[in-house]
XYZ file of C-alpha atoms in Angstrom:
598
model
C -140.757 -0.977 -108.559
C -139.502 2.556 -108.543
C -142.875 3.757 -109.637
C -144.670 1.839 -106.927
C -142.362 3.169 -104.238
C -143.391 6.745 -105.002
C -147.092 6.037 -105.213
C -149.339 8.175 -103.017
C -150.277 6.856 -99.620
C -153.475 4.874 -99.361
C -156.590 6.891 -98.623
C -157.045 5.312 -95.235
C -153.591 6.555 -94.203
C -154.138 10.212 -95.191
C -156.164 11.284 -92.163
C -153.483 9.891 -89.868
C -150.758 11.805 -91.716
C -152.825 14.987 -91.673
C -153.461 14.597 -87.968
C -149.772 14.208 -87.330
C -149.050 17.401 -89.233
C -151.696 19.309 -87.278
C -150.380 17.915 -84.024
C -146.894 19.038 -84.926
C -148.146 22.557 -85.629
C -150.041 22.756 -82.356
C -147.071 21.338 -80.428
C -144.744 23.845 -82.065
C -147.003 26.753 -81.157
C -147.292 25.626 -77.555
C -143.520 25.293 -77.337
C -143.134 28.878 -78.546
C -145.754 30.002 -76.041
C -144.055 28.177 -73.181
C -140.712 29.666 -74.203
C -142.055 33.235 -73.691
C -144.363 33.218 -70.668
C -143.902 36.968 -70.140
C -145.361 37.727 -73.551
C -148.404 35.550 -72.927
C -148.982 37.011 -69.462
C -148.809 40.614 -70.703
C -151.022 40.093 -73.759
C -153.558 38.002 -71.843
C -153.753 40.634 -69.120
C -154.254 43.340 -71.746
C -157.097 41.375 -73.373
C -158.774 40.847 -70.006
C -158.506 44.576 -69.325
C -160.108 45.274 -72.700
C -163.050 43.032 -71.862
C -163.435 44.669 -68.461
C -163.258 48.160 -69.949
C -165.808 47.694 -72.732
C -167.557 44.331 -73.109
C -168.602 43.848 -69.492
C -170.273 47.254 -68.954
C -171.974 47.205 -72.369
C -173.377 43.738 -71.628
C -174.721 45.032 -68.312
C -176.413 47.937 -70.091
C -178.126 45.745 -72.691
C -179.321 43.161 -70.141
C -180.696 45.727 -67.709
C -182.317 47.774 -70.477
C -184.121 44.743 -71.899
C -184.894 42.539 -68.917
C -184.640 44.746 -65.843
C -183.131 43.928 -62.464
C -184.942 40.632 -62.077
C -184.097 39.443 -65.584
C -187.592 38.080 -66.043
C -189.506 40.999 -67.543
C -188.572 40.987 -71.216
C -188.857 44.506 -72.664
C -190.638 45.698 -69.502
C -188.076 48.462 -68.807
C -188.482 49.766 -72.351
C -192.265 49.825 -72.076
C -192.161 51.578 -68.707
C -189.621 54.155 -69.872
C -191.532 55.178 -72.977
C -194.942 55.178 -71.328
C -193.995 58.522 -69.766
C -195.115 61.393 -72.050
C -192.101 63.414 -70.940
C -189.769 60.708 -72.244
C -191.541 60.603 -75.598
C -191.307 64.413 -75.830
C -187.567 64.275 -75.056
C -187.008 61.637 -77.730
C -188.923 63.777 -80.221
C -186.806 66.807 -79.315
C -183.633 64.774 -79.810
C -184.812 63.558 -83.211
C -185.740 67.104 -84.280
C -182.391 68.393 -82.996
C -180.455 65.725 -84.912
C -182.344 66.363 -88.159
C -182.069 70.156 -87.902
C -178.378 70.141 -87.000
C -177.582 67.695 -89.793
C -179.392 69.819 -92.367
C -177.662 72.993 -91.202
C -174.240 71.338 -91.077
C -174.661 70.069 -94.626
C -175.804 73.515 -95.791
C -172.624 75.081 -94.381
C -170.075 72.294 -94.798
C -170.778 71.272 -98.402
C -170.314 74.641 -100.138
C -167.331 75.479 -97.942
C -165.676 72.153 -98.749
C -166.162 72.732 -102.475
C -164.893 76.319 -102.297
C -161.770 75.325 -100.336
C -160.979 72.180 -102.374
C -162.005 73.115 -105.891
C -161.802 76.890 -106.402
C -159.327 79.764 -106.392
C -160.964 81.407 -103.379
C -158.412 83.233 -101.187
C -157.863 82.499 -97.497
C -158.250 78.710 -97.643
C -155.742 78.023 -94.851
C -157.585 80.388 -92.505
C -160.874 78.651 -93.218
C -159.375 75.239 -92.450
C -157.936 76.483 -89.158
C -161.198 78.180 -88.168
C -163.162 74.989 -88.862
C -160.709 73.015 -86.725
C -161.074 75.508 -83.858
C -164.874 75.424 -84.112
C -164.762 71.647 -83.762
C -162.082 71.470 -81.066
C -163.855 73.908 -78.725
C -166.801 71.904 -77.321
C -170.342 73.222 -77.533
C -170.774 73.389 -73.755
C -168.100 76.120 -73.812
C -169.359 78.047 -76.825
C -172.850 78.078 -75.285
C -171.454 80.329 -72.531
C -170.211 82.810 -75.117
C -173.530 82.824 -76.952
C -175.496 83.381 -73.754
C -173.276 86.405 -73.204
C -173.846 87.604 -76.773
C -177.421 86.635 -77.627
C -179.475 86.160 -74.466
C -182.816 87.872 -75.154
C -182.641 90.560 -72.444
C -179.003 90.842 -71.388
C -177.151 89.675 -74.511
C -174.595 92.249 -75.642
C -175.473 91.940 -79.322
C -179.119 92.650 -78.522
C -178.201 95.593 -76.312
C -175.878 96.971 -78.987
C -178.444 96.710 -81.785
C -181.260 98.055 -79.653
C -179.103 101.024 -78.691
C -178.144 101.735 -82.297
C -181.671 101.330 -83.733
C -183.678 102.634 -80.804
C -185.703 99.417 -80.448
C -186.617 97.300 -77.454
C -187.348 93.930 -79.041
C -184.396 91.497 -78.892
C -182.999 90.547 -82.285
C -181.538 87.229 -81.095
C -182.662 84.628 -78.570
C -180.160 81.837 -78.052
C -182.134 80.624 -75.007
C -184.435 78.546 -77.195
C -184.542 75.324 -79.154
C -183.547 77.162 -82.339
C -180.641 78.695 -80.436
C -179.487 75.218 -79.439
C -179.700 74.107 -83.072
C -177.545 77.078 -84.100
C -174.895 76.329 -81.450
C -174.680 72.658 -82.450
C -174.440 73.521 -86.166
C -171.574 75.923 -85.443
C -169.767 73.105 -83.631
C -170.505 70.161 -85.954
C -170.399 71.549 -89.497
C -166.599 70.880 -89.569
C -167.374 67.136 -89.628
C -169.030 67.624 -93.008
C -166.407 70.104 -94.145
C -163.360 67.926 -93.454
C -164.935 64.652 -94.616
C -166.081 66.097 -97.953
C -162.781 67.975 -98.411
C -160.920 64.671 -98.129
C -163.254 63.053 -100.664
C -162.891 65.946 -103.115
C -159.107 65.689 -102.951
C -159.247 61.981 -103.811
C -161.744 61.890 -106.674
C -160.515 61.905 -110.257
C -160.831 65.482 -111.600
C -161.103 64.094 -115.136
C -164.851 63.655 -114.716
C -165.354 67.324 -113.894
C -163.004 68.459 -116.651
C -164.889 66.306 -119.180
C -168.171 67.892 -118.119
C -166.713 71.376 -118.558
C -165.372 70.477 -122.006
C -168.864 69.328 -122.993
C -170.256 72.732 -122.065
C -171.517 72.288 -118.506
C -171.165 75.334 -116.291
C -169.584 75.476 -112.848
C -172.837 75.047 -110.945
C -174.132 72.237 -113.168
C -170.809 70.401 -112.969
C -170.776 70.711 -109.190
C -174.369 69.491 -108.798
C -174.459 66.728 -111.420
C -170.856 65.447 -111.437
C -168.971 66.408 -108.271
C -171.779 65.914 -105.766
C -172.670 62.368 -106.917
C -168.986 61.394 -106.692
C -168.755 62.531 -103.063
C -172.245 61.346 -102.097
C -170.885 58.496 -99.900
C -168.727 61.016 -98.013
C -171.696 63.349 -97.619
C -173.901 60.588 -96.223
C -171.102 59.309 -93.997
C -170.484 62.763 -92.520
C -174.234 63.229 -92.054
C -174.289 60.051 -89.950
C -171.435 61.403 -87.818
C -173.328 64.655 -87.263
C -176.529 62.801 -86.326
C -174.688 60.668 -83.762
C -172.893 63.681 -82.287
C -176.107 65.704 -82.093
C -177.941 62.834 -80.392
C -175.149 62.414 -77.824
C -174.703 66.125 -77.091
C -175.232 66.951 -73.437
C -173.557 70.192 -72.331
C -175.318 72.684 -74.599
C -178.764 71.009 -74.262
C -178.351 70.961 -70.477
C -177.498 74.669 -70.346
C -180.087 75.868 -72.872
C -182.786 73.343 -71.983
C -182.721 74.232 -68.299
C -183.335 77.916 -69.055
C -185.789 77.316 -71.917
C -187.651 74.476 -70.150
C -187.223 71.589 -72.583
C -185.395 68.265 -72.455
C -183.644 65.935 -74.855
C -182.827 62.275 -74.387
C -179.357 62.911 -72.905
C -180.630 65.367 -70.269
C -183.442 62.948 -69.400
C -180.919 60.156 -68.817
C -178.867 62.525 -66.660
C -181.918 63.379 -64.532
C -182.759 59.701 -64.155
C -179.313 59.095 -62.644
C -179.529 61.897 -60.082
C -180.650 61.023 -56.564
C -182.578 58.787 -56.253
C -181.194 57.065 -59.348
C -183.409 55.032 -61.694
C -180.866 52.746 -63.333
C -183.385 50.497 -65.040
C -185.153 53.395 -66.775
C -181.848 55.030 -67.713
C -180.612 51.795 -69.280
C -183.904 51.361 -71.139
C -183.756 54.913 -72.465
C -180.150 54.394 -73.591
C -180.905 51.096 -75.341
C -182.615 52.631 -78.429
C -179.527 54.812 -78.857
C -177.437 51.629 -78.929
C -179.655 50.110 -81.623
C -179.711 53.294 -83.709
C -175.946 53.672 -83.379
C -175.299 50.107 -84.521
C -177.562 50.580 -87.542
C -175.892 53.892 -88.400
C -172.412 52.442 -88.085
C -173.320 49.500 -90.307
C -174.631 51.895 -92.938
C -171.530 54.046 -92.596
C -169.262 51.051 -93.080
C -170.947 50.305 -96.386
C -170.619 53.946 -97.432
C -166.925 54.059 -96.568
C -166.311 51.027 -98.764
C -167.991 52.962 -101.555
C -165.721 55.931 -100.880
C -162.620 53.760 -101.179
C -163.835 52.305 -104.431
C -164.606 55.667 -105.971
C -161.290 57.234 -105.002
C -159.022 54.558 -106.467
C -158.816 56.218 -109.862
C -158.205 59.645 -108.375
C -154.633 58.795 -107.413
C -153.446 58.333 -110.957
C -155.416 61.152 -112.570
C -154.270 64.642 -113.376
C -154.199 67.239 -110.649
C -157.461 69.150 -110.384
C -157.255 72.685 -111.730
C -158.976 75.212 -109.456
C -162.263 76.562 -110.704
C -161.863 80.255 -111.425
C -164.639 82.190 -109.732
C -163.721 85.585 -111.141
C -165.284 88.335 -109.075
C -167.231 85.687 -107.230
C -164.085 84.576 -105.418
C -164.389 87.560 -103.081
C -168.055 86.829 -102.428
C -167.087 83.231 -101.623
C -164.325 84.466 -99.324
C -166.834 86.780 -97.615
C -169.221 83.850 -97.059
C -166.523 81.622 -95.566
C -165.102 84.543 -93.606
C -168.522 85.196 -92.088
C -168.733 81.555 -91.004
C -165.258 81.872 -89.475
C -166.221 85.076 -87.655
C -169.490 83.687 -86.276
C -168.413 80.148 -85.365
C -164.812 80.643 -84.185
C -163.664 84.220 -83.630
C -166.785 85.775 -82.104
C -167.469 83.105 -79.441
C -163.791 82.928 -78.398
C -163.557 86.720 -78.152
C -166.809 86.824 -76.162
C -165.543 84.088 -73.839
C -162.370 86.064 -73.092
C -164.328 89.272 -72.516
C -166.916 87.618 -70.262
C -164.214 85.970 -68.147
C -162.759 89.422 -67.466
C -166.017 91.284 -66.664
C -166.804 91.944 -63.024
C -170.354 90.692 -63.540
C -172.558 89.507 -66.368
C -174.540 92.466 -67.722
C -172.010 95.170 -66.785
C -170.958 97.663 -69.428
C -167.799 96.731 -71.313
C -165.373 99.322 -69.962
C -161.858 99.096 -68.569
C -163.225 99.895 -65.121
C -165.355 96.754 -65.236
C -162.527 94.390 -66.244
C -160.930 92.198 -63.584
C -158.881 89.057 -63.061
C -160.735 88.131 -59.889
C -162.509 85.179 -61.515
C -159.190 83.566 -62.400
C -157.781 84.400 -58.970
C -160.715 82.588 -57.375
C -160.002 79.503 -59.453
C -156.345 79.262 -58.430
C -157.033 80.227 -54.801
C -156.920 76.995 -52.809
C -159.238 78.391 -50.125
C -162.203 78.206 -52.529
C -161.576 74.571 -53.475
C -162.123 75.298 -57.175
C -158.524 74.603 -58.132
C -159.045 71.004 -57.041
C -161.200 70.478 -60.139
C -158.296 71.675 -62.290
C -155.972 69.195 -60.618
C -158.545 66.439 -60.997
C -158.841 67.105 -64.742
C -155.084 67.179 -65.206
C -154.636 63.994 -63.177
C -157.381 62.056 -64.988
C -156.344 63.262 -68.445
C -152.680 62.467 -67.829
C -153.517 59.071 -66.318
C -155.811 58.199 -69.221
C -153.139 59.286 -71.710
C -150.504 57.093 -70.036
C -152.727 53.994 -69.885
C -154.090 54.496 -73.407
C -150.585 54.701 -74.861
C -149.494 51.454 -73.177
C -152.637 49.558 -74.134
C -152.674 51.091 -77.620
C -149.159 49.830 -78.351
C -149.897 46.343 -77.000
C -153.112 45.967 -78.973
C -151.551 47.423 -82.122
C -148.723 44.876 -81.861
C -151.221 42.075 -81.213
C -153.289 42.978 -84.289
C -150.387 43.683 -86.656
C -147.706 41.234 -85.553
C -149.606 38.054 -84.724
C -151.672 35.597 -86.725
C -153.961 34.635 -83.857
C -157.588 34.124 -84.804
C -159.795 36.895 -83.415
C -157.516 39.855 -84.039
C -160.328 41.582 -85.902
C -162.591 41.110 -82.893
C -160.020 42.847 -80.705
C -159.892 45.799 -83.075
C -163.695 46.010 -83.245
C -164.011 45.834 -79.460
C -161.612 48.728 -79.014
C -163.840 50.929 -81.136
C -167.173 49.993 -79.548
C -166.943 52.616 -76.816
C -165.678 55.265 -79.228
C -168.566 54.632 -81.587
C -171.352 54.855 -79.038
C -172.578 58.196 -77.667
C -170.808 59.176 -74.466
C -174.054 59.306 -72.484
C -174.794 55.683 -73.365
C -171.324 54.480 -72.464
C -171.368 56.442 -69.203
C -174.544 54.618 -68.189
C -172.862 51.307 -69.060
C -169.790 52.141 -66.958
C -171.964 53.160 -64.022
C -173.979 49.936 -64.204
C -170.830 47.843 -64.529
C -168.820 49.394 -61.711
C -171.386 51.021 -59.453
C -170.785 48.674 -56.535
C -166.997 48.827 -56.787
C -165.873 52.302 -57.786
C -168.864 54.655 -57.575
C -167.848 58.122 -56.424
C -164.125 57.506 -57.004
C -161.632 58.674 -59.585
C -161.234 55.069 -60.717
C -164.632 54.930 -62.406
C -163.869 58.187 -64.242
C -160.482 56.862 -65.311
C -162.076 53.656 -66.641
C -164.506 55.705 -68.738
C -161.785 58.044 -70.057
C -159.474 55.169 -71.013
C -162.170 53.087 -72.710
C -163.506 56.056 -74.682
C -160.139 57.414 -75.879
C -158.210 54.151 -76.347
C -158.894 54.060 -80.128
C -156.895 57.274 -80.619
C -153.609 55.819 -79.379
C -154.432 52.458 -80.986
C -154.951 54.031 -84.429
C -151.736 56.073 -84.247
C -149.599 53.162 -83.017
C -151.099 50.738 -85.509
C -150.597 53.062 -88.480
C -146.914 53.523 -87.641
C -146.418 49.842 -86.845
C -147.660 48.980 -90.329
C -144.808 51.047 -91.750
C -142.113 49.353 -89.630
C -140.568 46.337 -91.353
C -140.970 43.184 -89.201
C -137.407 42.249 -90.167
C -136.105 44.774 -87.633
C -137.781 42.900 -84.791
C -136.874 39.525 -86.295
C -133.196 40.530 -86.382
C -133.310 41.327 -82.684
C -134.925 37.971 -81.972
C -132.251 36.149 -84.011
C -129.601 37.991 -81.991
C -131.064 36.443 -78.831
C -133.389 39.173 -77.556
C -136.656 38.028 -76.058
C -140.073 39.447 -76.962
C -140.149 42.035 -74.182
C -136.551 43.090 -74.878
C -137.318 43.433 -78.595
C -140.450 45.456 -77.864
C -138.720 47.909 -75.534
C -135.401 48.213 -77.407
C -136.556 48.117 -81.043
C -140.277 48.668 -81.472
C -141.021 51.311 -78.846
C -138.236 53.722 -79.918
C -139.642 53.632 -83.451
C -143.171 54.200 -82.111
C -142.163 57.042 -79.791
C -143.474 59.935 -81.980
C -146.865 58.264 -82.415
C -146.981 57.444 -78.707
C -146.387 61.085 -77.773
C -148.920 62.240 -80.341
C -151.516 59.801 -79.016
C -150.849 60.838 -75.418
C -151.301 64.523 -76.247
C -154.539 63.914 -78.131
C -155.985 61.777 -75.343
C -154.907 64.427 -72.816
C -156.553 67.208 -74.835
C -159.826 65.321 -75.244
C -159.801 64.343 -71.577
C -159.609 67.968 -70.477
C -162.791 68.869 -72.370
C -164.766 65.691 -71.614
C -168.135 66.525 -70.042
C -170.880 63.972 -70.697
C -169.333 60.955 -68.971
C -167.964 63.142 -66.174
C -171.403 64.646 -65.515
C -172.835 61.135 -65.065
C -169.984 59.579 -63.096
C -168.443 62.413 -61.048
C -169.463 63.221 -57.489
C -168.794 66.430 -55.487
C -165.414 65.103 -54.328
C -164.366 64.063 -57.848
C -165.556 66.999 -59.934
C -163.529 68.052 -62.960
C -163.295 71.360 -64.817
C -166.076 70.610 -67.281
C -168.602 69.631 -64.586
C -167.654 72.752 -62.634
C -168.505 74.847 -65.698
C -171.994 73.311 -65.815
C -172.409 73.857 -62.075
C -171.523 77.533 -62.488
C -174.090 77.855 -65.275
C -176.784 76.194 -63.170
C -176.133 78.623 -60.309
C -176.031 81.673 -62.593
C -172.292 82.398 -62.185
C -171.776 82.833 -65.913
C -168.596 84.903 -65.710
C -166.998 82.303 -63.407
C -168.012 79.600 -65.874
C -166.368 81.598 -68.668
C -163.093 81.824 -66.734
C -163.019 78.064 -66.119
C -164.005 77.353 -69.717
C -161.218 79.579 -71.000
C -158.693 77.582 -68.980
C -159.997 74.403 -70.632
C -159.682 75.985 -74.092
C -156.129 77.226 -73.469
C -154.927 73.876 -72.097
C -156.597 71.944 -74.916
C -155.199 74.176 -77.661
C -151.739 74.072 -76.042
C -151.899 70.259 -76.125
C -152.826 70.352 -79.797
C -149.978 72.742 -80.595
C -147.613 70.295 -78.901
C -149.202 67.534 -80.960
C -148.430 69.528 -84.090
C -144.793 69.879 -83.054
C -144.480 66.196 -82.151
C -146.240 64.838 -85.233
C -144.769 67.328 -87.673
C -148.271 67.932 -89.013
C -150.842 70.584 -88.338
C -154.093 71.066 -86.497
C -155.980 69.579 -89.405
C -154.103 66.306 -88.919
C -155.740 65.976 -85.513
C -159.143 66.227 -87.127
C -158.179 63.612 -89.703
C -157.110 61.232 -86.940
C -160.379 61.604 -85.030
C -162.447 61.392 -88.217
C -160.480 58.317 -89.389
C -160.923 56.594 -86.073
C -164.634 57.326 -86.064
C -165.093 55.961 -89.563
C -162.765 52.989 -89.413
C -163.481 52.249 -85.784
C -166.991 51.270 -86.659
C -165.809 48.432 -88.898
């Protein structure tokens, strides 16, 4: 009898018992939800905001680009857009630009990464800082410096060389397609440099040491052992460069206008000027969406390969630097030349141009003035309003991004709700797509509600930079033991009280760091602002482009220098807050680009 009393329940009773268990679980969850209505309201509101920021405008872009306004003409907008020979030429220019810039960035970034990570070359810290500066200063600012230096007739380098050699033919011509390629390479090679440096640090040096023991030389070891090990990082960084080159707007707008050529981003910009052609702009942006998705999928696979290859590097012996002998000074000269050309020279030229009375004047003390800066801060000219607009939008975006970043980080890390991965992926959609594409999506989504207002700019800034604060908050939240929050809950604190009294104080350094990074990137944002801003809502970056279009190059240099100083000051504050260095900022943005595409 005892045995029969413990027999399993009949099969026909099992579904009923299982259903009861499931019902109990559901009832228990609903009771917990009902017990904390504030938590549900806040998180639900945050998720709705996320959908409004990203999913809604991107859906509008895809639908309009494929079906048009009526929704009936499948692929008609695409056919109409690419039936224009000018559009096809612009797409070809963009493809050539992306390929050329990627090749040049690899040619510079790969050897520099190997020299800094694997050799005894002197001056490594300076090279890292110079690469960070070259990346932080946007290309629409460095293009001003290079116009000052290498314009064919009035460039100061051409005038200097012609005076020294007694020639009349210009040595440099930055007002050309090749000049644009050079400017973009100088700005984007750090993506290759930092990505490959990180991979070289992580790989197991035992493979290289074994090759050297077997008689392979330095060059053969680097080409046949080291390079294959970091191949996923090389390909991943190449994808980042391609996407950045395709989405570049400021430098192509400045150079292309003077050299009479267009790329896909400048074509989209022209389509959105009065009278706007939204359907064609959406159709032209749609192939970028498809290419970006394919690139990000490929990059995700490559990053998985990187993680796999670097697992053994953690436990291996520390890599011994390759001794270059006398070649270490030649290597230092090569890297120093890159530093001089890509970081020091354009910044020095920008400062000098901002102080000259007029572009083309001789560089003498008599021709130096502060009038261009005085005009910016003089309220009677109305230029200072653009400075206030940039500060207001950047600060507002930083504040909103920090709040949303913390909420979404908590949602992803501290809940077991199905769909957390979808939330994380959605956050990174806007960050992964080129800014020109996302600006078109925002305009299509909110044209009838917020066009010509600061609100539409703020929406674009927040959606684009939200992953920065999300990544920083999430990474710190992973390191905080959940028991700290659970103890507060056991003591009687509600969810909101626990969040504000326990979690947020622990997240404060990452919140400040995220706010400063978002603020810095907001100050230098151009592409979305050029699409969405109107005369009453101009920001500093759009004012720089306006000055270039009207030929006021020295005024553009003064405004650009203000952007550089404010951005670098924000990054210095970030260094102090995070306890890291300028390179950490690059790691954060690179990490978010790579992982955000998952």
